[in-house]
mmCIF file of C-alpha atoms and ligand atoms in Angstrom:
data_model
loop_
_atom_site.group_PDB
_atom_site.id
_atom_site.type_symbol
_atom_site.label_atom_id
_atom_site.label_comp_id
_atom_site.label_asym_id
_atom_site.label_seq_id
_atom_site.Cartn_x
_atom_site.Cartn_y
_atom_site.Cartn_z
ATOM 1 C CA MET R 1 89.537 94.672 59.330
ATOM 2 C CA SER R 2 92.876 96.385 57.764
ATOM 3 C CA ARG R 3 94.393 93.446 54.895
ATOM 4 C CA ASN R 4 98.118 93.878 54.271
ATOM 5 C CA TYR R 5 98.745 93.515 50.297
ATOM 6 C CA ARG R 6 102.554 94.321 50.925
ATOM 7 C CA SER R 7 104.746 91.208 49.885
ATOM 8 C CA GLY R 8 107.807 90.586 51.697
ATOM 9 C CA LEU R 9 110.450 90.776 49.192
ATOM 10 C CA VAL R 10 113.866 88.822 48.775
ATOM 11 C CA GLY R 11 116.148 87.877 46.057
ATOM 12 C CA VAL R 12 119.531 87.410 44.409
ATOM 13 C CA PHE R 13 121.818 89.877 42.987
ATOM 14 C CA GLY R 14 124.512 88.129 40.996
ATOM 15 C CA CYS R 15 125.921 87.762 37.211
ATOM 16 C CA PRO R 16 125.684 85.406 35.919
ATOM 17 C CA VAL R 17 122.984 84.825 37.319
ATOM 18 C CA ASP R 18 120.197 83.092 35.515
ATOM 19 C CA GLU R 19 120.745 79.376 36.400
ATOM 20 C CA ASN R 20 120.871 79.802 39.907
ATOM 21 C CA PRO R 21 118.115 77.300 41.274
ATOM 22 C CA THR R 22 117.888 79.274 44.775
ATOM 23 C CA GLY R 23 114.678 81.043 43.777
ATOM 24 C CA VAL R 24 112.482 77.802 42.735
ATOM 25 C CA MET R 25 113.511 76.554 45.897
ATOM 26 C CA GLU R 26 112.560 79.426 48.542
ATOM 27 C CA GLU R 27 109.626 80.337 46.607
ATOM 28 C CA ALA R 28 108.415 76.620 46.805
ATOM 29 C CA ALA R 29 109.091 77.212 50.805
ATOM 30 C CA PHE R 30 107.395 80.175 51.052
ATOM 31 C CA ALA R 31 104.273 78.756 49.238
ATOM 32 C CA ALA R 32 104.432 75.659 51.456
ATOM 33 C CA ALA R 33 104.840 77.413 54.571
ATOM 34 C CA GLY R 34 101.646 80.273 53.506
ATOM 35 C CA LEU R 35 104.073 83.219 53.557
ATOM 36 C CA ASP R 36 103.463 85.817 51.066
ATOM 37 C CA TYR R 37 107.147 86.091 50.284
ATOM 38 C CA ARG R 38 108.582 86.555 46.732
ATOM 39 C CA TYR R 39 112.116 85.745 46.078
ATOM 40 C CA ILE R 40 113.369 87.208 42.875
ATOM 41 C CA THR R 41 116.763 86.306 40.915
ATOM 42 C CA MET R 42 118.213 89.706 39.421
ATOM 43 C CA LEU R 43 121.186 90.214 37.103
ATOM 44 C CA VAL R 44 123.362 92.629 38.942
ATOM 45 C CA ARG R 45 126.608 93.086 36.588
ATOM 46 C CA GLY R 46 129.811 94.001 38.517
ATOM 47 C CA GLY R 47 129.998 97.628 39.227
ATOM 48 C CA ASP R 48 126.134 98.215 40.207
ATOM 49 C CA LEU R 49 126.234 96.467 43.148
ATOM 50 C CA ALA R 50 126.256 99.802 45.189
ATOM 51 C CA ALA R 51 123.000 101.199 43.507
ATOM 52 C CA ALA R 52 121.360 97.793 43.798
ATOM 53 C CA VAL R 53 121.756 97.827 47.797
ATOM 54 C CA ALA R 54 120.947 101.325 47.893
ATOM 55 C CA GLY R 55 117.355 99.898 45.716
ATOM 56 C CA MET R 56 117.462 97.325 48.299
ATOM 57 C CA ARG R 57 117.040 99.777 50.634
ATOM 58 C CA ALA R 58 114.703 102.070 49.131
ATOM 59 C CA VAL R 59 112.504 99.677 48.227
ATOM 60 C CA ASN R 60 112.477 97.843 51.863
ATOM 61 C CA MET R 61 113.395 94.333 50.555
ATOM 62 C CA ARG R 62 113.574 91.958 53.827
ATOM 63 C CA GLY R 63 116.829 90.629 52.233
ATOM 64 C CA VAL R 64 119.080 89.486 49.733
ATOM 65 C CA ASN R 65 121.425 86.309 48.482
ATOM 66 C CA LEU R 66 125.020 87.406 46.657
ATOM 67 C CA THR R 67 126.298 85.502 44.153
ATOM 68 C CA ILE R 68 129.801 85.970 41.844
ATOM 69 C CA PRO R 69 130.914 88.305 41.947
ATOM 70 C CA HIS R 70 129.634 90.430 44.868
ATOM 71 C CA LYS R 71 130.132 88.113 48.168
ATOM 72 C CA VAL R 72 133.106 90.237 48.376
ATOM 73 C CA GLU R 73 132.491 93.706 47.593
ATOM 74 C CA VAL R 74 128.888 93.884 49.133
ATOM 75 C CA LEU R 75 131.037 94.003 52.777
ATOM 76 C CA GLN R 76 131.396 97.380 52.476
ATOM 77 C CA TYR R 77 127.598 98.343 52.187
ATOM 78 C CA LEU R 78 126.536 96.360 55.394
ATOM 79 C CA ASP R 79 126.435 97.666 58.860
ATOM 80 C CA GLU R 80 127.541 94.779 60.457
ATOM 81 C CA LEU R 81 128.345 91.313 59.734
ATOM 82 C CA SER R 82 127.892 87.619 61.549
ATOM 83 C CA PRO R 83 131.354 86.726 63.379
ATOM 84 C CA ALA R 84 132.137 84.124 60.500
ATOM 85 C CA ALA R 85 131.016 86.248 57.589
ATOM 86 C CA GLU R 86 134.065 88.957 58.928
ATOM 87 C CA ILE R 87 136.170 86.077 59.102
ATOM 88 C CA ILE R 88 135.768 84.388 55.719
ATOM 89 C CA GLY R 89 135.265 87.869 54.192
ATOM 90 C CA ALA R 90 132.776 86.994 52.207
ATOM 91 C CA VAL R 91 128.767 87.564 52.220
ATOM 92 C CA ASN R 92 125.918 85.274 50.788
ATOM 93 C CA THR R 93 122.977 86.476 52.594
ATOM 94 C CA VAL R 94 122.018 90.078 53.820
ATOM 95 C CA VAL R 95 118.964 90.388 56.390
ATOM 96 C CA ASN R 96 117.387 93.995 56.357
ATOM 97 C CA THR R 97 116.232 94.720 59.613
ATOM 98 C CA ASP R 98 114.893 98.615 59.786
ATOM 99 C CA GLY R 99 116.951 99.985 57.310
ATOM 100 C CA ARG R 100 120.069 98.097 59.431
ATOM 101 C CA LEU R 101 121.911 95.663 57.421
ATOM 102 C CA TRP R 102 123.581 92.319 58.656
ATOM 103 C CA GLY R 103 125.634 89.990 56.580
ATOM 104 C CA ASP R 104 126.405 86.205 57.086
ATOM 105 C CA ASN R 105 127.491 83.614 55.464
ATOM 106 C CA THR R 106 125.769 80.333 55.070
ATOM 107 C CA ASP R 107 127.492 78.503 52.925
ATOM 108 C CA GLY R 108 129.678 76.548 55.213
ATOM 109 C CA LYS R 109 127.094 76.469 57.899
ATOM 110 C CA GLY R 110 124.789 74.602 54.990
ATOM 111 C CA PHE R 111 127.887 72.579 54.679
ATOM 112 C CA LEU R 112 128.357 71.856 58.290
ATOM 113 C CA GLN R 113 124.707 71.162 59.123
ATOM 114 C CA SER R 114 124.981 68.361 56.433
ATOM 115 C CA LEU R 115 127.990 66.918 58.230
ATOM 116 C CA MET R 116 125.912 67.055 61.599
ATOM 117 C CA GLU R 117 122.856 65.437 59.971
ATOM 118 C CA GLU R 118 125.051 62.641 58.696
ATOM 119 C CA GLY R 119 126.457 61.713 61.773
ATOM 120 C CA ALA R 120 129.586 63.106 60.804
ATOM 121 C CA PRO R 121 130.476 65.958 63.259
ATOM 122 C CA PRO R 122 133.931 67.902 62.109
ATOM 123 C CA GLU R 123 134.683 68.285 66.205
ATOM 124 C CA GLY R 124 138.231 66.862 66.646
ATOM 125 C CA ARG R 125 138.063 65.306 63.306
ATOM 126 C CA HIS R 126 141.337 66.198 60.733
ATOM 127 C CA LEU R 127 139.933 67.514 57.429
ATOM 128 C CA THR R 128 141.376 68.177 54.116
ATOM 129 C CA ILE R 129 139.788 70.521 51.608
ATOM 130 C CA LEU R 130 140.525 70.331 47.926
ATOM 131 C CA GLY R 131 140.557 73.780 46.574
ATOM 132 C CA ALA R 132 140.928 77.506 48.222
ATOM 133 C CA GLY R 133 138.276 79.709 46.631
ATOM 134 C CA GLY R 134 134.759 80.872 48.233
ATOM 135 C CA ALA R 135 133.243 77.607 48.762
ATOM 136 C CA ALA R 136 136.700 76.184 50.512
ATOM 137 C CA ARG R 137 136.826 79.688 52.043
ATOM 138 C CA ALA R 138 133.394 79.372 53.755
ATOM 139 C CA VAL R 139 132.965 75.382 54.994
ATOM 140 C CA ALA R 140 137.103 75.737 56.090
ATOM 141 C CA VAL R 141 136.114 78.976 58.545
ATOM 142 C CA GLU R 142 132.968 77.356 59.635
ATOM 143 C CA CYS R 143 134.293 73.561 60.414
ATOM 144 C CA ALA R 144 137.192 75.428 62.154
ATOM 145 C CA LEU R 145 135.268 77.234 64.245
ATOM 146 C CA ALA R 146 132.789 74.155 65.092
ATOM 147 C CA GLY R 147 135.872 72.455 66.883
ATOM 148 C CA ALA R 148 137.876 70.807 63.586
ATOM 149 C CA ALA R 149 141.246 70.071 65.297
ATOM 150 C CA ARG R 150 142.841 70.174 61.839
ATOM 151 C CA VAL R 151 141.890 71.666 58.505
ATOM 152 C CA ASP R 152 144.549 71.287 55.729
ATOM 153 C CA ILE R 153 144.084 72.844 52.705
ATOM 154 C CA VAL R 154 145.277 71.396 49.112
ATOM 155 C CA ASN R 155 145.021 73.993 46.133
ATOM 156 C CA ARG R 156 146.784 74.648 42.711
ATOM 157 C CA ASP R 157 147.523 78.232 43.815
ATOM 158 C CA PRO R 158 149.952 78.639 46.793
ATOM 159 C CA GLY R 159 148.863 82.233 47.006
ATOM 160 C CA ARG R 160 145.686 81.470 48.127
ATOM 161 C CA GLY R 161 146.138 78.115 49.837
ATOM 162 C CA ARG R 162 147.896 79.387 51.898
ATOM 163 C CA GLY R 163 146.240 82.562 52.571
ATOM 164 C CA LEU R 164 143.562 80.424 53.777
ATOM 165 C CA SER R 165 145.854 78.176 55.602
ATOM 166 C CA ASP R 166 147.174 80.957 57.215
ATOM 167 C CA LEU R 167 143.607 82.498 58.301
ATOM 168 C CA ILE R 168 142.701 79.223 59.812
ATOM 169 C CA ASN R 169 145.966 78.998 62.362
ATOM 170 C CA SER R 170 145.472 82.881 62.749
ATOM 171 C CA ARG R 171 141.755 83.278 63.966
ATOM 172 C CA THR R 172 140.756 79.860 64.726
ATOM 173 C CA LYS R 173 141.435 77.605 67.680
ATOM 174 C CA SER R 174 142.132 74.617 64.497
ATOM 175 C CA ARG R 175 146.003 73.827 62.999
ATOM 176 C CA SER R 176 145.847 73.938 59.560
ATOM 177 C CA ASP R 177 148.727 72.996 56.892
ATOM 178 C CA PHE R 178 148.715 73.909 53.507
ATOM 179 C CA HIS R 179 149.659 71.483 50.447
ATOM 180 C CA ALA R 180 150.094 72.614 46.769
ATOM 181 C CA TRP R 181 148.547 70.369 44.734
ATOM 182 C CA THR R 182 150.630 68.993 42.179
ATOM 183 C CA GLY R 183 150.048 66.059 40.198
ATOM 184 C CA ARG R 184 147.829 63.427 41.579
ATOM 185 C CA ILE R 185 148.566 64.243 45.145
ATOM 186 C CA ALA R 186 147.240 61.600 48.102
ATOM 187 C CA PRO R 187 145.161 63.023 50.813
ATOM 188 C CA PRO R 188 147.287 63.836 53.374
ATOM 189 C CA GLU R 189 148.134 61.308 55.954
ATOM 190 C CA GLY R 190 145.149 61.165 59.102
ATOM 191 C CA THR R 191 142.392 63.109 56.904
ATOM 192 C CA ASP R 192 138.806 61.795 58.387
ATOM 193 C CA ILE R 193 137.050 64.080 56.466
ATOM 194 C CA LEU R 194 137.614 64.807 52.789
ATOM 195 C CA VAL R 195 135.953 67.781 50.871
ATOM 196 C CA ASN R 196 136.251 68.373 46.879
ATOM 197 C CA ALA R 197 135.226 72.668 47.104
ATOM 198 C CA THR R 198 136.418 73.148 43.576
ATOM 199 C CA PRO R 199 134.087 73.399 40.457
ATOM 200 C CA LEU R 200 134.877 69.621 39.547
ATOM 201 C CA GLY R 201 132.296 67.563 38.415
ATOM 202 C CA LEU R 202 129.856 70.703 38.359
ATOM 203 C CA HIS R 203 127.356 70.571 35.439
ATOM 204 C CA PRO R 204 127.722 70.840 32.450
ATOM 205 C CA ASP R 205 131.229 69.005 32.869
ATOM 206 C CA VAL R 206 129.473 65.948 35.402
ATOM 207 C CA THR R 207 132.805 64.081 34.611
ATOM 208 C CA GLY R 208 135.143 65.959 36.016
ATOM 209 C CA LYS R 209 137.127 64.925 39.087
ATOM 210 C CA PRO R 210 139.887 66.629 41.152
ATOM 211 C CA ASP R 211 143.027 64.583 40.102
ATOM 212 C CA ILE R 212 143.916 62.826 43.214
ATOM 213 C CA ASP R 213 145.231 59.386 44.363
ATOM 214 C CA TYR R 214 142.064 58.103 45.032
ATOM 215 C CA ASP R 215 143.239 54.946 46.353
ATOM 216 C CA ALA R 216 144.648 56.457 49.146
ATOM 217 C CA ILE R 217 141.112 56.968 50.529
ATOM 218 C CA THR R 218 140.300 54.693 52.754
ATOM 219 C CA GLY R 219 136.909 53.224 54.405
ATOM 220 C CA SER R 220 137.092 55.225 57.408
ATOM 221 C CA MET R 221 136.927 58.196 55.790
ATOM 222 C CA THR R 222 134.080 60.412 55.007
ATOM 223 C CA ALA R 223 133.874 61.924 51.192
ATOM 224 C CA CYS R 224 132.296 65.027 50.907
ATOM 225 C CA ASP R 225 131.552 67.397 47.541
ATOM 226 C CA VAL R 226 130.273 70.801 47.548
ATOM 227 C CA VAL R 227 129.033 70.367 43.385
ATOM 228 C CA PHE R 228 125.121 70.324 43.621
ATOM 229 C CA ASN R 229 124.128 69.848 40.136
ATOM 230 C CA ASP R 230 124.624 66.744 39.337
ATOM 231 C CA PRO R 231 125.187 65.511 42.792
ATOM 232 C CA ASP R 232 126.262 61.658 41.712
ATOM 233 C CA THR R 233 129.903 63.425 41.293
ATOM 234 C CA PRO R 234 132.633 60.873 40.011
ATOM 235 C CA PHE R 235 134.538 62.364 43.281
ATOM 236 C CA LEU R 236 132.103 60.666 45.124
ATOM 237 C CA ARG R 237 131.691 57.757 43.551
ATOM 238 C CA GLU R 238 135.344 56.830 43.159
ATOM 239 C CA ALA R 239 135.094 57.512 47.163
ATOM 240 C CA GLU R 240 132.453 55.165 47.702
ATOM 241 C CA LYS R 241 134.076 52.371 45.544
ATOM 242 C CA ARG R 242 137.109 52.744 48.424
ATOM 243 C CA GLY R 243 134.369 52.091 51.311
ATOM 244 C CA ALA R 244 133.863 55.601 52.346
ATOM 245 C CA ARG R 245 130.949 57.618 53.652
ATOM 246 C CA ARG R 246 129.644 59.990 51.175
ATOM 247 C CA ILE R 247 127.890 63.163 51.530
ATOM 248 C CA ASN R 248 126.731 65.248 48.247
ATOM 249 C CA GLY R 249 126.387 68.852 47.943
ATOM 250 C CA LEU R 250 122.477 69.263 47.351
ATOM 251 C CA GLY R 251 122.290 68.777 51.182
ATOM 252 C CA MET R 252 124.173 71.906 51.547
ATOM 253 C CA LEU R 253 122.632 73.763 49.288
ATOM 254 C CA ALA R 254 119.178 72.960 50.918
ATOM 255 C CA ASN R 255 120.573 73.404 54.051
ATOM 256 C CA GLN R 256 121.988 77.387 53.257
ATOM 257 C CA GLY R 257 118.504 78.372 51.600
ATOM 258 C CA ALA R 258 116.825 76.716 54.729
ATOM 259 C CA LEU R 259 118.935 78.744 56.886
ATOM 260 C CA ASN R 260 118.429 82.104 54.504
ATOM 261 C CA PHE R 261 114.331 81.334 54.698
ATOM 262 C CA LYS R 262 114.828 81.268 58.384
ATOM 263 C CA LEU R 263 117.075 84.648 58.998
ATOM 264 C CA TRP R 264 114.695 86.559 56.372
ATOM 265 C CA THR R 265 111.168 85.076 57.713
ATOM 266 C CA GLY R 266 111.749 84.207 61.571
ATOM 267 C CA VAL R 267 110.080 80.316 60.472
ATOM 268 C CA GLU R 268 111.358 77.119 60.567
ATOM 269 C CA ALA R 269 111.911 76.312 56.602
ATOM 270 C CA PRO R 270 110.193 73.724 55.283
ATOM 271 C CA LYS R 271 113.268 71.579 53.916
ATOM 272 C CA SER R 272 111.744 68.534 52.260
ATOM 273 C CA VAL R 273 109.752 70.876 50.296
ATOM 274 C CA MET R 274 113.230 72.632 49.022
ATOM 275 C CA ILE R 275 115.292 69.248 48.927
ATOM 276 C CA GLU R 276 112.090 68.103 46.549
ATOM 277 C CA THR R 277 111.966 71.021 44.300
ATOM 278 C CA LEU R 278 115.781 70.810 43.672
ATOM 279 C CA ARG R 279 115.692 67.526 42.974
ATOM 280 C CA ARG R 280 113.170 67.744 40.048
ATOM 281 C CA GLU R 281 114.458 71.395 38.767
ATOM 282 C CA PHE R 282 117.884 68.733 38.474
ATOM 283 C CA GLY R 283 115.584 65.977 36.779
ATOM 284 C CA LEU R 284 116.697 63.536 39.646
HETATM 285 P P1 LIG V 301 135.980 79.616 43.111
HETATM 286 O O1 LIG V 301 135.854 80.029 41.363
HETATM 287 O O2 LIG V 301 135.966 80.657 44.333
HETATM 288 O O3 LIG V 301 137.136 78.798 43.733
HETATM 289 C C1 LIG V 301 136.993 77.632 43.128
HETATM 290 C C2 LIG V 301 138.852 76.767 43.254
HETATM 291 O O4 LIG V 301 138.827 75.457 42.942
HETATM 292 C C3 LIG V 301 139.797 76.838 43.392
HETATM 293 O O5 LIG V 301 140.488 76.861 44.696
HETATM 294 C C4 LIG V 301 140.412 76.641 42.016
HETATM 295 O O6 LIG V 301 142.015 76.366 42.614
HETATM 296 C C5 LIG V 301 140.104 75.205 42.276
HETATM 297 N N1 LIG V 301 140.221 74.506 41.209
HETATM 298 C C6 LIG V 301 139.134 75.043 40.071
HETATM 299 N N2 LIG V 301 140.090 73.910 38.935
HETATM 300 C C7 LIG V 301 140.666 73.511 39.194
HETATM 301 C C8 LIG V 301 141.065 72.119 38.481
HETATM 302 N N3 LIG V 301 141.163 72.071 37.295
HETATM 303 N N4 LIG V 301 142.006 71.667 39.644
HETATM 304 C C9 LIG V 301 142.334 71.776 40.241
HETATM 305 N N5 LIG V 301 141.317 72.731 41.670
HETATM 306 C C10 LIG V 301 140.660 73.453 40.537
HETATM 307 O O7 LIG V 301 134.589 78.944 42.981
HETATM 308 P P2 LIG V 301 133.678 78.835 44.677
HETATM 309 O O8 LIG V 301 134.799 78.192 45.546
HETATM 310 O O9 LIG V 301 132.659 79.839 44.325
HETATM 311 O O10 LIG V 301 132.698 77.385 43.865
HETATM 312 C C11 LIG V 301 133.228 75.938 43.712
HETATM 313 C C12 LIG V 301 132.129 75.195 43.771
HETATM 314 O O11 LIG V 301 131.310 75.298 45.165
HETATM 315 C C13 LIG V 301 131.591 75.068 42.680
HETATM 316 O O12 LIG V 301 130.863 74.044 42.119
HETATM 317 C C14 LIG V 301 130.391 75.770 43.213
HETATM 318 O O13 LIG V 301 128.736 75.492 42.459
HETATM 319 C C15 LIG V 301 129.579 74.712 44.873
HETATM 320 N N6 LIG V 301 129.126 75.986 45.200
HETATM 321 C C16 LIG V 301 128.646 74.699 46.103
HETATM 322 C C17 LIG V 301 127.415 75.442 47.190
HETATM 323 C C18 LIG V 301 126.199 74.398 47.642
HETATM 324 O O14 LIG V 301 125.412 75.242 48.713
HETATM 325 N N7 LIG V 301 126.508 73.205 47.231
HETATM 326 C C19 LIG V 301 127.223 76.515 47.741
HETATM 327 C C20 LIG V 301 128.365 77.573 47.383
HETATM 328 C C21 LIG V 301 129.459 77.021 45.990
HETATM 329 P P3 LIG V 301 142.882 77.592 42.534
HETATM 330 O O15 LIG V 301 143.038 78.595 43.302
HETATM 331 O O16 LIG V 301 144.211 77.368 42.288
HETATM 332 O O17 LIG V 301 142.679 78.573 41.045
#
């Protein structure tokens, strides 16, 4: 009987990348599912991405994740994009099928899945997103495509904020207003789901929180954070104090990892193993 000693290879290209926890989570999931796959965390500096993607093709990697600073540049090296990745203009996951590279963005899909799992689907709802960077773009586009009625953007940099708002209005059926983030802004009237998509609260400054009027948060709102380390952020604690439901960023991270796992292996991911692994890594 012939044996197959060749492992399925996946991984992440990024810089900095040393503290990226995805590899530990994916490797634990591969082991639990009994799959011979390896996830390698690779330092790929800005300027080296074209060579890294060529290398990925040469050694027949099954796929990669992209993180800072490669999520936008990688588009030019791919053969095909998912509809959401094309609108977002950024890719965090590549699948290599017989040398054909397809890019998707699973950050927003992971967030969307968290909303669904927590019984807060965005369909017909009014979302307000704090921030307009990579995570905010992915979350905003995916929730708009999932049928959110409004996706408002609150951001310091007006160019970036208005750009994301214009994108929602021009490429999706949702409506969007941009709100300049000056002073202690209150979430726009009618907000159902308020999302912190800034890095405020992220390790090591776990005391950081968005400068907003927390007293304007009501018990009918759902507060969500993309920050996963520590997932018990001051933003979520403040919202909870006002009676809001809370959804943390750990679920989003596990969900996007599980989506990537399925895209690469075709097998349903053992998600509880992934969440447990992350909790252990973060000392939770
Ligand atoms: P970016 O640098 O692309 O964007 C950051 C955004 O936050 C910008 O809009 C910026 O505003 C805003 N911002 C930063 N500091 C402040 C501040 N002091 N006050 C107000 N706004 C501020 O970062 P990303 O979008 O890539 O990442 C954001 C967070 O999302 C990170 O914590 C990251 O770890 C997390 N993330 C979580 C994922 C998960 O699976 N849970 C997946 C991906 C990301 P401005 O435009 O004005 O500069």
